[in-house]
Each structure stands twice: as C-alpha cells, then as structure tokens.
Amino acid sequence: MKRDLASSTRVLRGAPRAGAHGAGTLLLSRSDVERLLTPDECIAAVEDAFRQHALGKAPPPGILGFHAEEGSFHIKAALLTLDQPYFAAKTNANFPQNGARHGLPTIQGVVVLCEAITGAPLAVMDSMAITALRTAAATAVAARYLARENCHTALICGCGGQAPAQLRALLRVRSPRRVYFYDQDRAKAQSFAAALGTEIGLPMEPVADLAQAVAASDIVITCTTARRYFIERGMVRPGTFVAGVGADNENKQELDPLLLAHGKLVTDLTDQCCAIGDLHHAVDAKVMSREDVHAELGEIIAGRKPGRASDEEIIVFDSSGTALQDVAAAVAVYRRALADGEGTRFSLNA
Amino acid sequence: MKRDLASSTRVLRGAPRAGAHGAGTLLLSRSDVERLLTPDECIAAVEDAFRQHALGKAPPPGILGFHAEEGSFHIKAALLTLDQPYFAAKTNANFPQNGARHGLPTIQGVVVLCEAITGAPLAVMDSMAITALRTAAATAVAARYLARENCHTALICGCGGQAPAQLRALLRVRSPRRVYFYDQDRAKAQSFAAALGTEIGLPMEPVADLAQAVAASDIVITCTTARRYFIERGMVRPGTFVAGVGADNENKQELDPLLLAHGKLVTDLTDQCCAIGDLHHAVDAKVMSREDVHAELGEIIAGRKPGRASDEEIIVFDSSGTALQDVAAAVAVYRRALADGEGTRFSLNA
C-alpha cells in the first residue's frame, strides 16, 4: 500500500518535540527551508563555521564529483562542532539542460544532516535554498570583513538563481545606494533590476557596458556559469571588493588571473580553490602560486590574519563553495524547524 | 505546524503511480527495504552492477571518510547505467559504542537515489538493509563464480549483524550440508547457530576451535570487526573459497597476507582494496603487489578473466564494499517499491 504525502499537507498534527531522539528524521521541503532559513541566521551560521574551521574545530570538508551524460553530481560533506558535533552530506545534481528540456531546475539535491555523537540522521532536506543562501552568506561574511565600510555601489554579474540571494545577503552587511546588474542576456538584467528594485526599494540599474559598471562599483559579485574570465584586472578600481562566486568546478572561471595575482586574495578554502576555484586558473596561468594567497576567510574571522589594510586595496574573495557552509546552514534550518515545530517526521529506521 | 509520520502508518492511500516524475521523492524505511529487497533480486542486481563496471559502463565509484570523536562517517557514491542511468550516494555513520551507550545500532545511514537524466532525487531510504544485503550479495556472486560446485561445509566467522544475510545469500548459490559459526564470544555463535538452524533447517554448529573449523570448510566467510588477521594461511585447505568481508576501512584486517599472496586473489575493486581491504595489508607487508591480483569480480562475471581453474585452488575474495553494490541494490528496492505501490511519497522540491 502506498502512503502519499505529496498530495497532502499537514495531515497529522503532532505536538512539537523537544529533541530528535527516537522521533524520526525530520523532512524539510524546499519551501520549508526557504521559510525557515533567514539570511541573518545563515550569515551568522556560516561565519561561525569558517571560524570553527580556522580554529581547528572542523576538519577539512570533502568533495566527490561524478560526470553523467547530460550533467554531473557532486557530493560535499563536512563535520562541524558547534555546541554538539554535526555532520552533513549534500548531494547536488547539476544538469544544465533541465530547464529547456524538462522544465526542471538546473540544480536539484538533498542534504542529509546527522548528529555526530551516535550518527543518527536528524534531517533530510531539499538542497536548493541551502545552496543559494549559504553561498550568498559566504559573500556577505567576506564583505563584512573585506569590503570598505563606505560602499556606495555594488555590481552583480549574472542574473540567474543565485543573484537575488547574493544581493539580499550583501544588504545585511553593507548599504550601497545603487546596485547595477549585468548579464549577457540584457533582458534578464532588466527584469532582475525591476523585480528586485520593487522588492528592496533601492535604485537598481541594468547595465550594458561591463567595464564601465565594474569601474563604477565598490563591490563586484560574479555569479555566472562563465568558463572564461570576463572581469579584467584593468576594469577594477582601487578599493574594490570582488567576490567570485561562480567558479565551483575546474572548468569555470570568472576573474582575470592578474586580478587575483595583484590583489589581496582571500579564499573560502585554499586547497579547494586551488582545485576548482578561480585561483586554480591563476595558478595554471603561472601568474601566482598558492603561497600568494593572503588568507582563508576563517583566518580573518578568527583574527589570525589581518583583513583590509587600507581603503585603496583591491581584495578578491574566491568562493568555491564549501561543505562547511552546507552543514552550518543545515543545522540552522534544523534548529529553527525544531523551535518552530515545523517539518514532517518520518521514521527512516523503523 | 508539525506533520508527524512517525506515529502513523499509511494514512493516505494514493493509487500507485507509473513513474516518479513530479510524484515526489519515495521514502523507504528500514522495514520497507527489508520487505522489498529479496536476496535473489539483490544478488542479480549486484552481479549486473559488477558486470557493467567491467564493461566500462559504470565509472569508478567514490568514497569519502570522516572521523568524529566516537565514530566515523563514510559516503559511498556511484553512477550506474542499467536501462537508464542512476546515481546513488550512501551516507553511513559507524559508531561502535552505540549499542552499549545508546541502545542504537552501530551503523545508521541513508541512501539518496537519483535518476541521472535530470538528476531528480527518486528515493531516500534507510541504508541498513541495503548495506547488509548488498554486502552478502557480493559474497554470493563471488561464490557463484569462484567456489567449487560441490561445497559441503561453510564457516561463518563473526556472528554480528552481517552474518545472517551472508548465510542466506550464500545458500542461494551453493548448498552446503553443514554450516559452522565462529565468534570470539562463544555464546553468540551458539545462539546464532540455534536461531539460523531453526530458520533454515540445516545442521548449524557453533565451533570453538577456529583452525579446525577452517580446515574442515569448503567456504569460509569472515564478517568481523577484527583489526588483526585471524585466518592464517596454514589453516586453509586446498580448494577452499575464502571471502573476507569485514575489512572496509584501512584499520581492519581478517586474512593472513600470505593467504592472499599464495591464493588466487579476486577483489571487488582493486583500487579500493589497495586502500582499505585486506589487500592493503598484504601490500603493506610486501608479500605481494597489486599486480598479483588475479581479477576484479566484474571481469570474471563479464568473461574477461577466468574464474576457478581447478578444484585444488584456494581462491580469496577481498570484499571492501563498493558503491556499485549500493546503487544496484537501491535501484532494485526502488523498482520493487514502484511495482508494488509501496513507500511514502514526500515532495522534497515543493
């Protein structure tokens, strides 16, 4: 006999439980996660995760990748000790033709969250909102430590699914008076600027001239699928904070190797950026080595390395996306769901 | 509001659906999997997975491992193309103190099964029965190709959770007239022999003298948590098939390196056995190299390498446990659940 939850909502009304022990695994759908995970909580969780890593309390996270015919799968997993130890494994499928061929999102996936005292699976949740918010949160944390206080203008390159999360998170830590949007598809930039302008109530401007927009911006965020860099060193004026967010596999690139080599480079995880981030291309191009990396973000958060030293520095954040962020965000969602009595219980081990 | 499935069974009675598209992800609990996955279907699925791998249709699977304070997590993941491509990622927690301290099983975990055309998550299922049955299925497949036809006696070393599955699967491919059980805890071997004797209706004998039992057995299966080998080369008589099942991380060992070096050695995956199987210790002991491995199991199934050449050969199967088996077993469970209209639907992406 089939039990079907898809066509039902909230059939059973159990009282919220205090803990997870013996209560089954908590299921959280995409809309559950979107509702439960606020940018502020996600930023705080991600900042703390990077700090714990820098303090040696979170071992290096791991990645596995697999190529299918039409796309790829990757797994990102990490342990993170907060008040108690947690482990999360995120399985994401990345199938670029999904939209055109199947009317499905490019990226679909699942996060499995376990406590790391007995290993019990606490929660299974959709990965989409986790991925978007934890990625945006890393940019926001980096901007908090590395962007100038007085940033008046921000540019977002790439008006896909990641862009709104990036902007919303950035606005929690900096207050630009004007935001530019750039996309190869100009209509996309226009509709984004219109939609987010209405939502956020700031002047939003779609731009056609990339070089001009970069030169006019205090903060530049790239979140594209580019496979060849488009932000050139010569475009970026002194004092700018640049966050390269798109490069999350070895074939993707957004930032001029010379920009990385001549700016102050901060990574999320240097090992990982050497393998799949923009840093990887800069090292390949022999314009810098991994020893030229100024710091990992966690080292700056933990006070072990200095952040911005002057208003003139160009600082680049190479964001390759780490499982530390996933576990931090998943724990934040899980705790919020417990506190609010949200989610669906399923006894996986019954 | 909290929806609670733990305290309910089969609240909603939806008609079985033909496919998974848009129908939500199928949730399968431990008892669902136990009910749906038969040894015969699992053996067939695992045999086919090894064959596909040998034919180059399944890329090498991947592993990630993480050490927590009281235990460890590992992730095993693989792509497998059957009539359509599938991907599965299994997250298993291994916490040896769980029983004594928390009344929980040592191993708990979750399998996420996706189709690999769009990457959609088809199913989330408990891993315990999958792990037990797919491990036993590999032993059975290996025995089918590598044990003598006329095996009269079998010995199972280690009377933990894996032992019954090993015996049940073995009996699908060979017909011993007597089965011996050995465990360091003699009472355990006694109660196992009694319980399985009643279930299976064969003479089952707990043994105290390991060397004598090995010397009297045509098939020897080790499924223990040993960290130092206990099956010595000198114990094993000509013609025996030995399956070393316990060693699934680099600290575990069951079989004398000299037994591997002087027998005909077949692995599930040679790369993986060089890292975490009994082979790893034999190579470390410098009594053999990876070039001395006779074949991977899939090569024998696919007819690319010969199996047993004589009734006198000692053949050793080094079973480190592969994600190929997990994805094969998960697909078999999923298909059976669809056919039978079993499981619980949850719209993860809603």
Coordinates of C-alpha atoms in Angstrom, one line a residue, chain A:
Chain A
M1 CA 0.0 0.0 0.0
K2 CA 1.2 3.5 -0.8
R3 CA 1.3 6.3 1.6
D4 CA 1.3 9.7 -0.3
L5 CA 2.4 12.9 1.2
A6 CA 2.7 14.8 -2.0
S7 CA -0.9 15.5 -2.3
S8 CA -1.5 16.3 1.3
T9 CA -0.4 18.9 3.7
R10 CA 0.0 18.6 7.4
V11 CA -2.3 15.6 7.8
L12 CA -1.1 14.8 11.2
R13 CA -0.8 17.3 13.9
G14 CA 1.7 16.1 16.4
A15 CA 2.9 18.3 19.3
P16 CA 6.3 19.7 18.7
R17 CA 9.0 17.5 20.2
A18 CA 11.9 18.7 22.3
G19 CA 14.6 16.6 20.7
A20 CA 15.2 14.4 17.8
H21 CA 16.0 11.2 19.7
G22 CA 13.6 8.5 18.6
A23 CA 11.3 11.0 17.0
G24 CA 12.2 10.0 13.5
T25 CA 14.1 12.0 10.8
L26 CA 12.8 15.5 10.0
L27 CA 11.9 16.1 6.4
L28 CA 12.1 19.6 5.1
S29 CA 10.9 20.5 1.6
R30 CA 12.3 23.4 -0.5
S31 CA 9.5 25.8 0.7
D32 CA 10.1 24.7 4.3
V33 CA 13.8 25.6 4.0
E34 CA 13.0 28.9 2.3
R35 CA 10.6 29.8 5.0
L36 CA 12.9 28.7 7.9
L37 CA 16.3 30.0 6.8
T38 CA 16.7 33.7 7.1
P39 CA 19.7 35.5 5.6
D40 CA 20.8 36.8 9.1
E41 CA 20.7 33.3 10.7
C42 CA 22.5 31.8 7.7
I43 CA 25.2 34.5 7.7
A44 CA 25.8 34.0 11.4
A45 CA 26.0 30.2 11.0
V46 CA 28.4 30.4 8.0
E47 CA 30.6 33.0 9.8
D48 CA 30.8 30.7 12.8
A49 CA 31.6 27.6 10.6
F50 CA 34.5 29.4 9.0
R51 CA 35.7 30.5 12.4
Q52 CA 35.5 26.9 13.8
H53 CA 37.4 25.7 10.8
A54 CA 40.2 28.3 11.3
L55 CA 40.4 27.2 15.0
G56 CA 40.9 23.6 14.0
K57 CA 37.5 22.5 15.2
A58 CA 36.2 21.5 11.8
P59 CA 38.3 19.1 9.8
P60 CA 38.7 19.8 6.1
P61 CA 35.5 19.1 4.2
G62 CA 35.4 16.6 1.3
I63 CA 34.1 16.6 -2.2
L64 CA 33.2 13.9 -4.7
G65 CA 32.3 14.5 -8.3
F66 CA 30.7 12.3 -11.0
H67 CA 30.1 13.1 -14.6
A68 CA 26.9 11.8 -16.2
E69 CA 26.0 12.1 -19.9
E70 CA 23.9 15.3 -19.5
G71 CA 25.3 16.7 -16.3
S72 CA 27.1 15.9 -13.1
F73 CA 26.7 15.0 -9.5
H74 CA 28.7 16.3 -6.7
I75 CA 28.8 15.5 -3.0
K76 CA 30.0 17.9 -0.4
A77 CA 30.3 16.7 3.2
A78 CA 31.7 18.0 6.4
L79 CA 31.8 17.6 10.2
L80 CA 31.2 20.7 12.3
T81 CA 31.3 21.0 16.0
L82 CA 29.0 23.7 17.5
D83 CA 27.5 23.1 20.9
Q84 CA 27.5 19.5 19.7
P85 CA 29.1 17.8 16.7
Y86 CA 27.1 17.6 13.4
F87 CA 27.8 16.0 10.0
A88 CA 26.1 16.9 6.7
A89 CA 26.4 15.4 3.2
K90 CA 24.9 17.3 0.3
T91 CA 24.2 15.5 -3.0
N92 CA 23.6 18.0 -5.8
A93 CA 22.8 17.2 -9.4
N94 CA 23.8 19.8 -11.9
F95 CA 22.0 19.3 -15.3
P96 CA 22.3 22.5 -17.4
Q97 CA 19.7 21.4 -20.0
N98 CA 17.0 20.7 -17.4
G99 CA 15.2 24.0 -17.9
A100 CA 15.0 23.8 -21.7
R101 CA 14.4 20.1 -21.9
H102 CA 12.4 19.1 -18.9
G103 CA 11.1 22.3 -17.2
L104 CA 13.2 21.4 -14.1
P105 CA 15.8 23.5 -12.2
T106 CA 19.4 23.1 -13.2
I107 CA 20.4 22.1 -9.7
Q108 CA 18.4 19.6 -7.6
G109 CA 19.6 17.9 -4.5
V110 CA 19.3 16.6 -1.0
V111 CA 21.1 17.4 2.3
V112 CA 21.4 14.6 4.9
L113 CA 22.1 16.1 8.4
C114 CA 23.3 13.8 11.2
E115 CA 24.3 14.4 14.7
A116 CA 27.9 13.2 15.2
I117 CA 27.5 11.6 18.7
T118 CA 25.6 8.5 17.6
G119 CA 25.5 9.3 13.8
A120 CA 21.7 9.4 13.8
P121 CA 20.1 11.0 10.7
L122 CA 18.4 14.1 12.1
A123 CA 17.0 15.6 8.9
V124 CA 16.7 15.2 5.1
M125 CA 16.1 18.5 3.3
D126 CA 16.0 19.9 -0.2
S127 CA 19.3 21.5 -1.0
M128 CA 18.3 24.3 -3.3
A129 CA 17.6 27.1 -0.8
I130 CA 20.5 25.8 1.4
T131 CA 22.9 26.1 -1.5
A132 CA 21.7 29.6 -2.5
L133 CA 21.6 31.0 1.0
R134 CA 24.9 29.6 2.2
T135 CA 26.7 30.7 -0.9
A136 CA 25.3 34.2 -0.5
A137 CA 26.1 34.1 3.2
A138 CA 29.8 33.5 2.5
T139 CA 29.9 36.5 0.2
A140 CA 28.2 38.6 2.9
V141 CA 30.7 37.4 5.6
A142 CA 33.6 38.1 3.3
A143 CA 32.2 41.6 2.5
R144 CA 31.7 42.3 6.2
Y145 CA 35.5 41.7 6.8
L146 CA 36.9 42.7 3.4
A147 CA 34.8 45.4 1.8
R148 CA 35.2 49.1 2.7
E149 CA 32.7 50.4 5.2
N150 CA 31.6 53.1 2.9
C151 CA 30.5 51.2 -0.2
H152 CA 28.2 53.2 -2.4
T153 CA 27.7 51.0 -5.4
A154 CA 27.5 47.3 -6.0
L155 CA 27.5 45.3 -9.3
I156 CA 26.0 41.8 -9.6
C157 CA 27.2 39.9 -12.7
G158 CA 25.0 37.0 -13.7
C159 CA 21.2 37.3 -13.2
G160 CA 20.5 33.7 -12.5
G161 CA 19.1 32.0 -9.5
Q162 CA 21.9 33.0 -7.2
A163 CA 21.7 36.7 -7.8
P164 CA 18.8 37.7 -5.6
A165 CA 20.2 35.7 -2.6
Q166 CA 23.6 37.4 -3.1
L167 CA 22.0 40.8 -3.1
R168 CA 19.8 40.2 -0.1
A169 CA 22.7 38.8 1.9
L170 CA 25.0 41.6 0.9
L171 CA 22.5 44.2 2.1
R172 CA 22.6 42.7 5.6
V173 CA 26.3 43.8 5.9
R174 CA 26.7 46.8 3.6
S175 CA 24.5 49.6 2.4
P176 CA 25.1 50.5 -1.2
R177 CA 22.9 53.3 -2.5
R178 CA 22.8 51.9 -6.0
V179 CA 23.0 48.4 -7.5
Y180 CA 24.0 47.5 -11.0
F181 CA 23.0 44.3 -12.8
Y182 CA 24.9 42.8 -15.7
D183 CA 24.0 39.8 -17.7
Q184 CA 24.9 38.6 -21.2
D185 CA 21.2 38.5 -21.8
R186 CA 20.3 42.1 -21.3
A187 CA 16.6 41.5 -20.9
K188 CA 17.4 39.3 -17.9
A189 CA 19.4 42.1 -16.2
Q190 CA 16.5 44.5 -16.9
S191 CA 13.8 42.3 -15.4
F192 CA 16.0 41.5 -12.4
A193 CA 16.7 45.2 -11.7
A194 CA 12.9 45.9 -12.0
A195 CA 11.9 43.0 -9.7
L196 CA 14.5 43.5 -7.0
G197 CA 14.1 47.3 -7.1
T198 CA 10.5 46.8 -6.2
E199 CA 11.3 44.3 -3.5
I200 CA 14.2 46.1 -1.9
G201 CA 13.4 49.8 -2.6
L202 CA 16.9 50.8 -3.8
P203 CA 17.9 52.2 -7.2
M204 CA 18.7 49.2 -9.4
E205 CA 20.2 49.6 -12.8
P206 CA 20.7 47.1 -15.6
V207 CA 24.0 47.9 -17.4
A208 CA 25.2 47.1 -20.9
D209 CA 28.8 48.3 -20.5
L210 CA 30.5 45.9 -18.2
A211 CA 33.9 47.7 -18.0
Q212 CA 32.2 50.9 -17.1
A213 CA 30.0 49.3 -14.5
V214 CA 32.9 47.5 -12.8
A215 CA 34.9 50.8 -12.7
A216 CA 32.0 52.5 -11.0
S217 CA 31.4 49.8 -8.3
D218 CA 32.8 49.4 -4.8
I219 CA 31.6 45.8 -4.6
V220 CA 31.6 43.4 -7.6
I221 CA 29.9 40.0 -7.3
T222 CA 30.2 37.5 -10.1
C223 CA 27.7 34.6 -10.0
T224 CA 27.7 33.3 -13.6
T225 CA 28.3 30.0 -15.4
A226 CA 31.3 31.5 -17.3
R227 CA 34.1 29.2 -18.4
R228 CA 36.4 32.1 -19.3
Y229 CA 37.1 35.2 -17.2
F230 CA 35.3 38.4 -18.1
I231 CA 36.3 40.7 -15.2
E232 CA 39.7 42.0 -16.2
R233 CA 42.3 43.5 -13.9
G234 CA 42.2 46.8 -15.7
M235 CA 38.5 47.3 -15.1
V236 CA 38.7 47.2 -11.3
R237 CA 39.4 50.5 -9.4
P238 CA 41.4 50.7 -6.2
G239 CA 39.5 49.9 -3.0
T240 CA 37.1 47.4 -4.7
F241 CA 35.9 44.2 -3.1
V242 CA 35.4 41.5 -5.7
A243 CA 33.7 38.2 -4.9
G244 CA 34.0 35.4 -7.5
V245 CA 31.2 33.1 -6.7
G246 CA 30.5 31.2 -9.9
A247 CA 33.6 29.0 -10.2
D248 CA 32.7 25.8 -8.4
N249 CA 34.3 23.3 -10.8
E250 CA 37.6 23.2 -12.6
N251 CA 36.0 24.3 -15.9
K252 CA 34.5 27.5 -14.7
Q253 CA 36.3 30.9 -14.5
E254 CA 35.2 34.5 -13.9
L255 CA 38.1 36.6 -12.8
D256 CA 41.3 37.6 -14.6
P257 CA 44.3 35.7 -13.2
L258 CA 46.1 39.0 -13.0
L259 CA 43.4 40.4 -10.8
L260 CA 43.9 37.6 -8.3
A261 CA 47.7 37.9 -8.6
H262 CA 47.9 41.6 -8.0
G263 CA 45.0 42.0 -5.5
K264 CA 44.9 40.6 -1.9
L265 CA 43.4 37.2 -2.4
V266 CA 41.2 35.5 0.3
T267 CA 39.7 32.1 -0.3
D268 CA 37.0 30.1 1.4
L269 CA 39.3 27.1 1.4
T270 CA 42.7 27.4 -0.3
D271 CA 43.0 23.7 -1.1
Q272 CA 39.6 23.7 -2.8
C273 CA 40.2 26.9 -4.7
C274 CA 43.5 25.5 -6.0
A275 CA 41.4 22.6 -7.4
I276 CA 38.2 24.2 -8.6
G277 CA 38.1 28.0 -7.9
D278 CA 39.4 31.0 -9.9
L279 CA 42.7 30.5 -8.1
H280 CA 43.1 27.2 -10.0
H281 CA 43.3 29.1 -13.3
A282 CA 45.6 31.8 -11.9
V283 CA 48.0 29.1 -10.7
D284 CA 47.7 27.3 -14.0
A285 CA 48.5 30.5 -15.8
K286 CA 51.6 30.8 -13.6
V287 CA 50.9 34.3 -12.5
M288 CA 50.8 33.3 -8.9
S289 CA 51.2 30.3 -6.5
R290 CA 49.1 29.1 -3.6
E291 CA 51.7 30.8 -1.3
D292 CA 50.5 34.1 -2.6
V293 CA 47.0 33.6 -1.1
H294 CA 46.7 36.2 1.7
A295 CA 44.3 34.1 3.9
E296 CA 41.4 31.8 4.2
L297 CA 38.2 33.7 5.2
G298 CA 38.1 31.8 8.5
E299 CA 41.6 33.0 9.5
I300 CA 40.4 36.6 9.1
I301 CA 37.2 36.0 11.1
A302 CA 39.2 34.3 13.8
G303 CA 41.6 37.2 13.9
R304 CA 44.6 35.2 12.9
K305 CA 45.3 37.2 9.7
P306 CA 44.5 40.8 9.1
G307 CA 41.6 41.8 6.8
R308 CA 41.5 45.1 4.8
A309 CA 44.6 47.2 5.5
S310 CA 43.6 50.3 3.5
D311 CA 40.8 51.9 1.5
E312 CA 43.0 51.5 -1.6
E313 CA 43.4 47.8 -1.6
I314 CA 41.7 45.6 -4.1
I315 CA 40.6 42.5 -2.3
V316 CA 39.3 39.4 -4.1
F317 CA 37.3 36.6 -2.4
D318 CA 37.5 33.3 -4.3
S319 CA 34.3 31.4 -3.3
S320 CA 34.3 27.8 -4.4
G321 CA 31.5 26.8 -2.1
T322 CA 32.3 24.5 0.9
A323 CA 30.5 21.8 2.8
L324 CA 31.3 23.8 5.9
Q325 CA 28.7 26.3 4.8
D326 CA 26.2 23.4 4.0
V327 CA 26.4 21.9 7.4
A328 CA 26.2 25.3 9.1
A329 CA 23.1 26.2 7.1
A330 CA 21.5 22.8 7.5
V331 CA 22.0 23.0 11.3
A332 CA 20.5 26.5 11.4
V333 CA 17.4 25.2 9.4
Y334 CA 17.1 22.2 11.6
R335 CA 17.2 24.1 14.8
R336 CA 14.7 26.7 13.6
A337 CA 12.4 23.9 12.4
L338 CA 12.6 22.2 15.9
A339 CA 12.0 25.5 17.6
D340 CA 9.0 26.4 15.4
G341 CA 7.6 22.8 15.4
E342 CA 7.9 22.7 11.6
G343 CA 8.7 19.9 9.1
T344 CA 7.5 16.4 8.6
R345 CA 8.6 13.4 10.7
F346 CA 9.5 10.1 9.1
S347 CA 10.8 7.1 10.9
L348 CA 13.5 6.1 8.4
N349 CA 14.9 3.5 10.8
A350 CA 11.6 1.9 11.8

